[in-house]
Every structure is written in structure tokens, then in C-alpha cells.
Amino acid sequence: MADSRTSLPQWDLTTIYPSLVSPEFRGACDTFAQDVARLETLFEAHEGNRRKSEPLDDETIAAFETVITRFNAVQLISWQLQDYITAFIDTDAQDMLARTTASELRPFLTRVAELRQRLVMWVGLLDVDELISRSVVARDHAFPLRRVQQRAKYTMSETEEALAAAMHVSGGAAWTQLHADLTTAMTARIRQDDAECAVPMSEIRARGTDRNREVRQQAYEAEITAWEAIATPLTAALNGIKGEVTTLTERRGWASPLDAALFDLGIDVETVQALVAATREALPDFQRYLRAKARLLGLPALAWYDLAAPVGAADEWTFDSAAALITERFRAYGPALGDLAEQAFREQWIDAEPRPGKRGGGLCLWVGEGISRIRLEFRPHYDSVRTLSHELGHAYHAAVLAQAGRTALQIDAAPPTLMETSSKFCEELVRRGALHRAEARGREEEQLALLDAFLGSTRRSVVDVLAMFLFEDRFFARRRTRELGVDEINALMLEAQRETTGDVIDPTTPYPWSWAALPHLYLDGVSFYNLPYLFGLLFAFGLHARYVDDPKAFIPAFDDLLASTGMADPASLASRFDIDLRSRGFWRAGLDSIRADIERFEILVAQNTGRDPSKDNSAR
């Protein structure tokens, strides 16, 4: 069942626009530019006196409704155009036409961002409660408006905000693009067929899952060398991005970048404290898993390059077999989710082929009303199945929002913590289906492989995310006063890794370059984006438990939650399912389900090695 590169699909973008040079696309860009100009004129005419509060007379309310309606329309088309261009750049880093087109569009996107900030400042001067009581449009946007009102308390002057938005194009946004350009195009040199050659980083990562340990070690050493070669510009990029965030959050009146990030994530300190505390409690369990994997591989301890080493004996996954499993599991859950999967595969939403110049990892682009495009590099193992189900979960969320008729401001108000809910929930649906199938076959080797794939992914979403959270928090603390050098950054990363993994990984094989490899750390204007993955994983486990208890009642309630992600805060939406996000017990319950899988993995390892983990002092 080995997969072949020629069998892997590339997405079809022609149903969105025929091409980047087509009259349809160029016309859409021209119309967008005109709409931005008209929106600016509208703001000038209706913003009122932005230097003081203004009375809520009928004229002001009418002006507000006109501005909001037009802004929503312009924002939606800006996202579509941006994601359409991104689809070309992310699959071909050398596509100069796409890059040129992106640079042409960027000034207009900046102007939309400036208008959004002006909207924030205008709303901050209005009596939002009265506005909501007197305007249907405002009532439909009650949650986003109250969020805007809160954010207005943390703004600089209008002139300063406009300058910050303009400078951001050649500041934080440029550093973000530099990281993307460098990491997309980077290669590593390895010996192959008695000659040294340059290999794309995606291929190096794929070798990290090879059954031959020498191949994994060679890939690890080549990757380390490759990161060292571009450490200087990546260090500058990280310092530049985090330096800009530090300066702006301080000027806007936030106590720290973390406080600003928690506002963006829609959660409070008590929730984070409960989540982090429960996660810390679970670290010894993940260390047990890694020790068990080392025993299975016959190693005294795992090297860093052994973390993704395959175990057990599972069938190799083809793209078609992955699509079949996902469609089956989605259909078993409900017709709407099943229809979404079938549409995605039928209409070529997915670009799965690994190739040079294509950005690694998974991504879901929302390119129209309920229409998405999904990028990944499919390999013949379960992790690719997981990534595909994850991104299709994002696509389902987009479809639900479109069906509910959500506006741009409503969608934009959804915090990142909730944007991982559907994706992680869909992952769990597919994983349970794959594991049930393996159990029904009575194939312990296949169960081992699937459990290891799940636990490896979960370890990254829990242990690695906690390490990155600690790293970013400590990086910000030092960045307030100075820039950090590459050696200091590496030391911070290793410190966070040791704090979360303990002594289970061979210290002679460190991997200090997680800060360089993780694109989320360089996201444009976003900090602590790692937390939503941990939140989303455990929140999805809690929701799945409710689904198992009462599937019939759960499905419409879950769709309503997804449709409401920009209409209420996470705590309020969670309470619909009797979930208290500030309760450490809730997060523990999610981690308990992972512990059960770790225990099952240990039992299977013991059966394969004849070694009882309960009698191994180092395992506890």
C-alpha cells in the first residue's frame, strides 16, 4: 500500500479565480482597492469627532450601521484575496508572480488594518450598551463591540496607531515574511549514494520517521547544521517581532505581552493557571510514555531523533485510504461533517504532494463562503492522516460560520483558543475509528503504531507547547531591556525542554532550535499562539466525552458552539456543556484520557518486551 508521489493531489484554485493574471482576479483586486478608498471616505464622513465622546442620536447610529456593514464586506474580500495569493506562495516559494501580487495588495491590507483601528477608537467613544439597545446591527455584533470597547482602553493616539500600522509593514510583518522565506527555501546537506547533496527540509523531517536509526541520526545532524547556517537572520527576526510586540503592548498600557495575549485568546489568568497546573501534573505520565518507547526500541534512553521513530507494524497509509477513513468517521458522526469531507475530496480542496519550495506543516485557508483549501505534505503514516483530519476540522468550522451568516467582525472576534476546537475534535473522531479498527483486527502491532502516533502528537501538543509557553514568556521578560543572542536563545529553549521532559531524552542529543523551526512563534502580531493547541486539545477531549454520553443532543449543540465562537467568550460557550474552564479538574479529566492511552501503550510494550513497567523504578 505504499504511496506514490504521483498519486497525491494538488489543489484546484481555478474555481476561486482562473489565475493570478485573469481578468476575474485583477478585477476583484481593482474593486477591492476602490472599496477601500470608498470606506476611507465613509469613515471620514461618519466617524464624528474622535477626540471626545459623542451623543447617540439617530444620525450617529445610522452612521455606525453604515460603516459596520461596509467594513464587514471589505474585510471579508480582503481575507479571500490574501488567502488566494497565499495558496500560491505556500506551495511554491519561488513564485515571483504571486510575491509581486502580494506586495501590490499589501498597502491596501494595511489601510484596512488602519481602518479597523479607527473603528476601535470610534467605538471606544460610544455608549456601547445604549448602542446595542437601539440598533439591530449593533445587537448582532454585541460581543465583538464589547471586545472592541475593551480593546479601546489599550490604544495609543490615532496618529500613533496609524504610524504603528504603517511601520508594521516594514517591521514585524517583514520579519515574519523573512522567517517564512528562509524556512520554506532551506535545505540540509546529507550524504546520499556516496555523494553529498542538498535535501529540502520536508524530506529531512520525513527521514526523522525512518525505521533505520542511522538515517534518523543523519537527518538530525543535517538539520542542526542547517539551522546553525541561518541562525543569525532568524535571531534578528525573533528579536524584531518580539521587540515590536513589547514596545507596542507597553505603549498601549498592557502590563505585559502575556496580558495582551490572554485578551486576544479570550481567557483569563485563572484559566491559564488551571490549565498549566494540570499540564505540569501530567508531565511524569508523558515521561513514562517516552521511557516505554525507549524500552520498545531497545534503547537505554531516547535521543531527540528517536522521538518520531516508528514502532509496531501498521499498514502504510495511502491518500485514498486516509480519505476513506476520514470520510467514514465524519459520516458516522453526522451528515453535515460527512458531506464536508466528500466535497473537499471531490472538488480538490487539498494539496498533499511534498515538493521543493512548498511550505511544511498543515494549513487551512478560508477562500470563500464556506469554501476552504488545505495544504499538507502527505506521507504514508498516520500522522499525515491526523493532519488531514485536523485541517478538515478547520474547514468544517468555516462552513458552519458561513451557514450561520457570520460577518467579518463576528468571525474576527473568535479567539484562537476556540479556533482549534473543531480541528482537535475531528482528530479525535478519526483516531478512535482507526484504533477501534486495529483492535477489531486483533493486531497488537498495529495498535502499538497507532497509540505511538497519537501519543507522539499529543506530547507535542502538551509537553512541547508547555515548553514553548515557558520559553516565550521568559524571552519576553529579557527582550524588554535588550536583544538576545543565538546562544542565549538556545539556552532558554533547552532550559524549558529540560523542565518539561526531565531526564528521559539523552542529553547528548539536544535540539535547541525549536524556536527557529516553529512558525507560530513568528506569527504577524500574535503572541503565545502555542496555548490554543493545548487548550483546544483538552477542550476537545472534554467535548468528546459529552458526545459519547448523548450523541443526538450533542451534534446540534456543537454546531451552535462553532457558529458562536465570535459571539461569546470561551467560558460562556463552555458553560453550555457544564464545563468550568477555571477548574483544574476539567483539564485533568482531559489528561486522564491520555493517561489511559499511555497505560495501554505500556501494557503492549510489556507484552512485546517481556518487561513489566510497574516493576521498573525508572518508569515512575
XYZ file of C-alpha atoms in Angstrom:
620
model
C 0.000 0.000 0.000
C 2.962 2.311 -0.384
C 2.007 5.765 -1.517
C 3.465 7.308 -4.635
C 4.107 10.956 -5.204
C 2.178 10.957 -8.476
C -0.986 9.762 -6.712
C -1.082 12.717 -4.348
C -3.452 15.545 -5.231
C -2.726 19.202 -5.781
C -5.489 21.643 -5.013
C -7.602 23.316 -7.656
C -7.540 27.105 -7.304
C -9.225 27.816 -10.634
C -12.702 27.553 -9.099
C -11.853 30.593 -6.954
C -10.238 32.650 -9.737
C -8.896 31.303 -13.057
C -5.388 32.617 -12.303
C -3.447 35.476 -10.768
C -3.465 37.292 -14.118
C -7.063 36.526 -15.027
C -9.481 39.409 -15.609
C -11.640 37.996 -12.832
C -8.878 38.197 -10.227
C -7.469 41.515 -11.405
C -10.974 42.903 -11.453
C -11.562 41.703 -7.900
C -8.336 43.404 -6.784
C -9.326 46.643 -8.530
C -12.766 46.542 -6.957
C -11.214 45.861 -3.561
C -8.908 48.885 -3.938
C -11.876 51.071 -4.850
C -13.893 49.692 -1.922
C -11.052 50.508 0.472
C -10.940 54.087 -0.825
C -14.716 54.434 -0.515
C -14.592 53.007 3.002
C -11.959 55.570 3.988
C -14.208 58.328 2.640
C -17.104 56.864 4.582
C -15.047 56.871 7.776
C -14.110 60.494 7.250
C -17.753 61.433 6.755
C -19.240 59.462 9.620
C -16.650 58.905 12.309
C -17.642 62.091 14.037
C -15.354 63.882 16.467
C -12.943 61.138 17.531
C -11.392 63.301 20.225
C -14.385 63.175 22.566
C -17.481 61.121 23.252
C -20.423 61.929 21.043
C -24.175 61.656 21.728
C -26.017 58.635 20.430
C -28.513 60.400 18.253
C -30.246 58.765 15.307
C -27.672 60.183 12.885
C -24.767 58.631 14.797
C -26.497 55.243 14.977
C -27.251 55.306 11.247
C -23.632 56.240 10.522
C -22.416 53.388 12.732
C -24.628 50.853 10.953
C -23.458 52.006 7.532
C -19.776 51.884 8.485
C -20.049 48.440 10.136
C -21.884 46.919 7.175
C -19.401 48.257 4.642
C -16.394 47.357 6.785
C -17.590 43.762 7.102
C -17.858 43.423 3.327
C -14.392 44.882 2.683
C -12.767 42.774 5.399
C -14.204 39.535 4.001
C -12.929 40.163 0.483
C -9.520 41.179 1.860
C -9.228 37.780 3.570
C -10.249 35.934 0.430
C -7.756 37.755 -1.797
C -4.953 37.375 0.735
C -5.554 33.645 1.218
C -5.826 33.059 -2.521
C -2.381 34.588 -3.069
C -1.007 32.747 -0.027
C -2.054 29.466 -1.649
C 0.430 30.109 -4.475
C 3.293 31.284 -2.277
C 2.940 28.484 0.280
C 3.179 25.819 -2.409
C 5.961 27.481 -4.408
C 8.309 29.807 -2.548
C 9.804 30.917 -5.879
C 6.517 32.023 -7.429
C 7.528 35.590 -8.207
C 4.196 36.475 -9.781
C 2.426 35.593 -6.528
C 5.007 37.501 -4.485
C 4.680 40.565 -6.682
C 0.902 40.359 -6.466
C 1.102 40.061 -2.685
C 3.288 43.170 -2.483
C 0.786 45.077 -4.644
C -2.080 44.055 -2.365
C -0.242 44.701 0.905
C -0.726 48.512 1.057
C -4.486 48.048 0.767
C -4.477 45.404 3.504
C -2.568 47.863 5.672
C -5.202 50.520 5.019
C -7.936 48.085 6.072
C -5.983 47.389 9.267
C -5.743 51.132 9.890
C -9.494 51.487 9.375
C -10.120 48.696 11.827
C -8.061 50.523 14.407
C -10.009 53.723 13.733
C -13.188 51.725 14.245
C -11.855 50.518 17.590
C -11.165 54.080 18.677
C -14.569 55.327 17.477
C -16.491 52.570 19.250
C -14.463 53.298 22.375
C -16.055 56.765 22.486
C -19.615 55.488 22.162
C -22.010 54.211 24.804
C -21.945 50.631 23.560
C -24.729 49.377 25.842
C -27.114 52.057 24.618
C -25.993 51.482 21.045
C -26.791 47.772 21.339
C -30.219 48.533 22.815
C -31.119 50.863 19.916
C -29.525 49.211 16.891
C -30.251 45.773 15.402
C -26.858 45.809 13.649
C -25.123 46.600 16.941
C -27.131 43.928 18.736
C -25.957 41.348 16.184
C -22.399 42.438 16.960
C -22.776 42.786 20.726
C -19.849 40.539 21.652
C -17.410 41.957 19.057
C -18.404 45.507 20.028
C -17.831 44.911 23.717
C -14.482 43.370 22.834
C -13.685 46.432 20.729
C -14.729 48.674 23.611
C -12.367 46.821 25.948
C -9.540 46.993 23.431
C -10.101 50.729 23.005
C -8.832 51.157 26.550
C -5.469 49.870 25.324
C -4.765 52.091 22.344
C -2.371 54.874 21.597
C -3.459 58.084 19.946
C -4.969 57.905 16.477
C -1.778 59.298 14.930
C 0.410 56.832 16.797
C -1.782 53.863 15.861
C -1.765 54.875 12.209
C 2.019 55.212 12.282
C 2.379 51.828 14.023
C 0.216 50.162 11.349
C 2.216 51.759 8.553
C 5.587 50.919 10.116
C 4.467 47.351 10.811
C 4.654 46.558 7.094
C 8.437 47.029 7.149
C 8.736 45.907 10.793
C 7.061 42.883 12.347
C 5.343 41.812 9.110
C 8.654 41.926 7.222
C 10.381 39.829 9.895
C 7.531 37.310 9.698
C 7.948 37.096 5.936
C 11.715 36.709 6.280
C 11.246 33.698 8.558
C 8.767 32.167 6.094
C 11.094 32.782 3.136
C 14.152 31.335 4.856
C 12.473 28.259 6.298
C 10.470 27.436 3.178
C 13.515 27.519 0.930
C 16.028 25.991 3.348
C 17.747 22.706 2.640
C 20.080 20.433 4.571
C 23.075 18.606 3.211
C 23.348 14.841 3.622
C 25.329 12.042 2.033
C 23.305 10.051 -0.447
C 24.592 7.500 -2.950
C 28.185 8.250 -1.912
C 27.740 11.957 -2.676
C 26.719 14.986 -0.662
C 23.526 16.651 -1.792
C 21.059 19.309 -0.663
C 17.711 17.954 0.507
C 14.560 20.011 1.265
C 13.745 20.317 4.948
C 10.476 18.464 4.426
C 12.474 15.445 3.295
C 14.794 15.776 6.285
C 11.781 15.754 8.607
C 10.422 12.690 6.802
C 13.715 10.881 7.444
C 13.163 11.503 11.142
C 10.438 8.852 10.964
C 12.633 6.245 9.271
C 12.965 2.845 10.977
C 16.732 2.947 10.455
C 18.284 4.798 13.404
C 21.344 5.805 11.393
C 19.090 7.527 8.855
C 17.311 9.395 11.644
C 20.581 10.440 13.252
C 21.994 11.639 9.940
C 18.848 13.706 9.326
C 19.022 15.174 12.842
C 22.658 16.190 12.436
C 21.982 17.679 8.998
C 19.044 19.665 10.370
C 21.116 21.041 13.247
C 23.759 22.199 10.771
C 21.091 23.789 8.562
C 19.618 25.790 11.453
C 23.054 26.944 12.509
C 23.643 28.284 8.990
C 20.663 30.677 9.165
C 20.702 31.357 12.913
C 21.749 34.999 12.521
C 18.807 36.210 10.402
C 16.330 34.088 12.423
C 17.679 35.597 15.643
C 17.179 39.055 14.167
C 13.646 38.118 13.078
C 12.644 36.826 16.507
C 14.146 39.841 18.268
C 12.448 42.153 15.793
C 8.987 40.604 16.122
C 9.038 40.286 19.893
C 10.672 43.680 20.266
C 7.850 45.322 18.335
C 5.245 43.480 20.423
C 6.991 44.511 23.649
C 7.125 48.171 22.655
C 3.537 48.384 21.426
C 1.964 46.477 24.326
C 3.763 48.749 26.765
C 2.772 51.917 24.889
C -0.833 50.738 24.765
C -0.928 50.247 28.520
C -0.801 46.467 28.892
C 1.057 45.136 31.923
C 2.869 42.586 29.770
C 2.684 40.841 26.382
C 1.088 37.883 28.168
C -1.765 40.069 29.451
C -2.381 41.359 25.940
C -2.226 37.807 24.563
C -4.734 36.497 27.116
C -7.173 39.188 25.993
C -6.705 38.046 22.391
C -7.127 34.400 23.451
C -10.323 35.240 25.321
C -9.278 33.578 28.555
C -8.305 34.877 31.981
C -5.314 34.246 34.218
C -7.253 31.773 36.376
C -7.983 29.605 33.343
C -4.346 29.599 32.266
C -3.207 28.799 35.782
C -5.581 25.825 35.982
C -4.558 24.618 32.517
C -0.815 24.939 33.147
C -1.031 23.376 36.617
C -2.910 20.334 35.304
C -0.424 20.029 32.448
C 2.555 20.126 34.805
C 0.965 17.338 36.836
C 0.796 15.206 33.688
C 4.466 15.593 32.714
C 5.573 12.423 34.566
C 2.992 10.455 32.564
C 4.464 11.608 29.261
C 7.910 10.738 30.604
C 6.576 7.218 31.292
C 5.469 7.020 27.679
C 8.917 8.044 26.418
C 10.624 5.504 28.676
C 8.290 2.795 27.426
C 9.085 3.736 23.836
C 12.805 3.548 24.601
C 12.318 0.037 26.004
C 10.430 -0.994 22.900
C 13.254 0.306 20.700
C 15.835 -1.431 22.897
C 17.470 1.833 23.934
C 18.579 2.990 27.401
C 17.114 6.415 26.561
C 15.623 8.103 23.540
C 17.766 10.512 21.586
C 15.966 13.558 20.206
C 15.989 11.906 16.786
C 14.203 8.845 18.221
C 11.079 10.746 19.271
C 9.352 10.182 15.924
C 10.818 6.713 15.327
C 8.062 4.341 14.175
C 7.124 1.389 16.359
C 4.783 -1.507 15.825
C 3.685 -2.579 12.382
C 0.870 -0.594 10.810
C -0.206 -0.584 7.194
C 1.261 2.247 5.200
C -1.396 4.846 4.532
C -2.218 5.973 1.029
C -4.012 9.229 0.472
C -7.044 7.267 -0.723
C -7.125 5.074 2.389
C -6.795 8.159 4.592
C -9.636 9.853 2.714
C -11.778 6.741 3.090
C -11.234 6.508 6.849
C -11.836 10.226 7.412
C -14.991 10.259 5.303
C -16.278 7.148 7.072
C -15.666 8.571 10.544
C -17.037 12.011 9.661
C -20.126 10.393 8.111
C -20.619 8.208 11.205
C -20.621 11.371 13.306
C -23.149 13.290 11.243
C -24.289 14.059 7.673
C -23.015 17.651 7.558
C -19.468 16.670 8.541
C -19.544 13.729 6.137
C -20.743 15.959 3.293
C -17.929 18.412 4.002
C -15.299 15.663 3.702
C -16.775 14.333 0.476
C -16.909 17.828 -1.018
C -13.301 18.543 -0.072
C -12.025 15.364 -1.726
C -14.326 15.626 -4.748
C -13.606 19.294 -5.500
C -9.837 19.108 -4.967
C -9.559 21.320 -1.924
C -6.371 19.554 -0.825
C -2.745 19.968 -1.861
C -0.979 16.923 -0.415
C 2.089 16.458 -2.597
C 5.508 17.073 -0.990
C 7.709 19.096 -3.340
C 10.591 21.593 -3.190
C 9.574 25.134 -2.302
C 6.373 24.048 -0.595
C 5.919 25.178 2.981
C 5.795 22.386 5.546
C 3.077 21.661 8.087
C -0.668 21.849 7.684
C -2.827 24.874 6.875
C -6.478 25.557 6.119
C -7.192 28.652 4.023
C -10.724 30.046 4.025
C -11.097 31.232 0.432
C -14.837 31.818 0.164
C -18.231 31.375 1.754
C -17.748 28.016 3.451
C -15.060 27.020 0.930
C -11.518 26.133 2.016
C -8.212 24.923 0.685
C -5.954 22.612 2.708
C -2.194 22.307 2.469
C -0.099 19.465 3.891
C 2.724 17.140 2.877
C 1.221 13.668 2.924
C 3.464 10.798 3.971
C 2.432 7.143 4.239
C 1.963 7.110 8.015
C -0.798 8.009 10.434
C 0.496 11.450 11.354
C -0.493 12.646 7.891
C -3.965 11.192 8.413
C -4.150 13.142 11.674
C -3.056 16.381 9.989
C -5.594 15.925 7.211
C -8.438 15.321 9.663
C -7.288 18.345 11.702
C -7.340 20.731 8.744
C -10.690 19.383 7.562
C -11.967 20.202 11.044
C -10.973 23.826 10.426
C -12.776 23.672 7.076
C -15.926 22.395 8.803
C -15.758 25.289 11.260
C -15.558 27.704 8.310
C -18.567 26.046 6.684
C -20.630 26.320 9.886
C -19.763 30.006 10.243
C -20.736 30.645 6.628
C -24.016 28.785 7.025
C -24.774 30.889 10.105
C -24.123 34.047 8.056
C -21.453 35.387 10.379
C -19.901 38.723 9.440
C -16.212 39.554 9.351
C -16.307 41.291 12.740
C -18.104 38.321 14.265
C -15.611 35.859 12.792
C -12.651 38.020 13.773
C -13.878 38.176 17.378
C -13.431 34.403 17.752
C -10.342 33.839 19.940
C -7.648 31.396 18.746
C -8.446 29.125 21.705
C -11.815 28.301 20.145
C -10.473 28.106 16.603
C -8.784 24.792 17.479
C -11.976 23.199 18.826
C -13.351 21.702 15.623
C -9.948 20.600 14.335
C -8.975 18.759 17.506
C -12.431 17.226 17.854
C -12.219 15.852 14.304
C -8.772 14.443 15.035
C -10.258 12.534 17.957
C -13.117 11.152 15.856
C -10.695 9.732 13.302
C -8.182 8.447 15.851
C -10.792 6.478 17.740
C -12.012 4.975 14.494
C -8.526 3.906 13.446
C -7.769 2.428 16.877
C -11.110 0.589 17.013
C -10.372 -0.946 13.614
C -6.953 -2.130 14.787
C -8.436 -3.593 17.976
C -11.126 -5.408 15.970
C -8.415 -6.985 13.838
C -6.637 -8.132 16.997
C -3.346 -6.748 15.709
C -1.312 -5.540 18.665
C 1.494 -4.286 16.448
C -0.955 -2.025 14.642
C -2.380 -0.803 17.946
C 1.151 -0.003 19.110
C 1.815 2.029 15.998
C -1.429 3.995 16.294
C -1.046 4.622 20.013
C 2.505 5.820 19.472
C 1.395 8.125 16.650
C -1.315 9.580 18.873
C 0.881 9.903 21.948
C 3.671 11.440 19.906
C 1.320 14.054 18.502
C -0.253 14.642 21.907
C 3.163 15.012 23.516
C 3.892 17.795 21.039
C 0.544 19.471 21.824
C 1.067 19.199 25.590
C 4.719 18.899 26.579
C 6.245 20.865 23.704
C 3.547 23.535 23.902
C 4.173 24.000 27.618
C 7.914 24.267 26.916
C 7.273 26.868 24.212
C 4.971 28.817 26.528
C 7.694 28.928 29.194
C 10.283 29.874 26.578
C 8.241 32.710 25.088
C 7.327 34.137 28.485
C 10.992 34.180 29.541
C 12.116 35.549 26.172
C 9.726 38.482 26.537
C 10.998 39.175 30.060
C 14.548 39.643 28.751
C 13.553 41.334 25.498
C 12.117 44.284 27.432
C 15.611 45.617 28.014
C 17.792 44.181 25.254
C 18.140 41.851 22.287
C 19.076 38.227 22.841
C 21.867 36.409 21.008
C 21.533 32.983 19.453
C 23.404 31.202 22.272
C 21.169 32.779 24.905
C 18.022 31.884 22.931
C 19.184 28.299 22.567
C 19.913 28.122 26.296
C 16.400 29.384 27.113
C 14.903 26.752 24.808
C 16.920 23.914 26.332
C 16.014 25.066 29.842
C 12.299 24.919 29.003
C 12.697 21.497 27.389
C 14.524 20.061 30.398
C 11.822 21.470 32.674
C 9.115 19.634 30.756
C 10.766 16.401 29.631
C 13.008 15.781 32.628
C 15.885 13.384 32.028
C 14.170 10.967 29.643
C 15.892 12.312 26.499
C 19.593 11.656 26.010
C 21.284 14.969 26.954
C 23.997 14.387 24.347
C 21.402 14.934 21.585
C 19.869 18.334 22.328
C 17.527 20.170 19.985
C 17.682 23.853 20.890
C 16.245 25.001 17.555
C 12.534 24.608 18.271
C 12.325 28.406 18.472
C 13.637 28.642 14.907
C 11.512 25.840 13.471
C 8.121 26.798 14.910
C 6.368 29.264 12.559
C 3.742 30.119 15.197
C 6.420 31.937 17.180
C 6.799 34.343 14.248
C 3.128 34.958 13.523
C 2.385 38.503 12.495
C 1.269 40.432 15.581
C 0.379 37.309 17.597
C 1.984 36.104 20.828
C 1.652 32.866 22.802
C -0.146 31.206 19.901
C 1.034 27.857 21.252
C -1.534 27.927 24.064
C -4.594 27.416 21.818
C -3.274 23.999 20.757
C -3.083 22.797 24.344
C -6.407 24.433 25.197
C -8.043 23.097 22.041
C -6.804 19.536 22.561
C -8.085 19.190 26.120
C -11.260 21.175 25.432
C -11.998 18.819 22.512
C -11.483 15.798 24.792
C -13.995 17.271 27.226
C -16.484 17.863 24.424
C -15.952 14.367 23.025
C -16.887 12.921 26.404
C -20.191 14.825 26.162
C -20.678 13.499 22.628
C -20.229 9.908 23.772
C -22.785 10.431 26.557
C -25.521 11.791 24.259
C -24.667 11.990 20.519
C -28.141 13.096 19.413
C -28.202 16.149 21.675
C -24.511 16.934 21.226
C -24.323 17.413 17.438
C -26.624 20.466 17.129
C -25.160 21.911 20.336
C -21.630 21.535 18.954
C -22.573 23.195 15.658
C -24.124 26.032 17.635
C -20.915 26.393 19.635
C -18.838 26.576 16.429
C -21.232 29.125 14.942
C -20.980 31.167 18.158
C -17.192 31.287 18.515
C -17.216 35.015 17.733
C -20.417 35.700 19.629
C -19.396 34.860 23.209
C -16.262 34.186 25.231
C -14.873 30.651 25.718
C -16.030 30.418 29.340
C -19.636 31.223 28.389
C -19.673 28.773 25.497
C -18.079 26.050 27.635
C -20.739 26.546 30.304
C -23.341 25.356 27.784
C -21.776 21.924 28.249
C -21.415 22.322 32.032
C -17.678 22.899 31.640
C -15.810 25.208 34.030
C -12.596 26.354 32.347
C -11.166 27.600 35.641
C -11.428 24.129 37.148
C -8.190 22.182 37.235
C -10.387 19.071 37.447
C -11.766 19.666 33.946
C -8.301 19.840 32.418
C -7.224 16.816 34.462
C -10.119 14.824 33.013
C -8.855 15.505 29.506
C -5.365 14.481 30.513
C -6.767 11.352 32.186
C -7.894 10.091 28.787
C -4.300 10.492 27.590
C -3.045 8.670 30.682
C -5.309 5.759 29.800
C -3.679 5.544 26.370
C -0.216 5.715 27.963
C -1.122 2.821 30.247
C -2.417 0.827 27.273
C 0.811 1.585 25.421
C 2.878 0.399 28.398
C 0.931 -2.858 28.541
C 1.519 -3.527 24.855
C 5.212 -2.678 25.247
C 5.452 -5.107 28.176
C 3.853 -7.840 26.076
C 6.406 -7.184 23.340
C 9.453 -6.922 25.579
C 8.528 -9.205 28.472
C 9.296 -6.374 30.864
C 6.681 -5.190 33.378
C 6.793 -1.369 33.583
C 5.291 -1.409 37.100
C 8.483 -3.079 38.343
C 10.726 -0.571 36.625
C 11.640 2.096 39.183
C 12.765 4.489 36.478
C 9.339 4.368 34.867
C 7.540 6.065 37.750
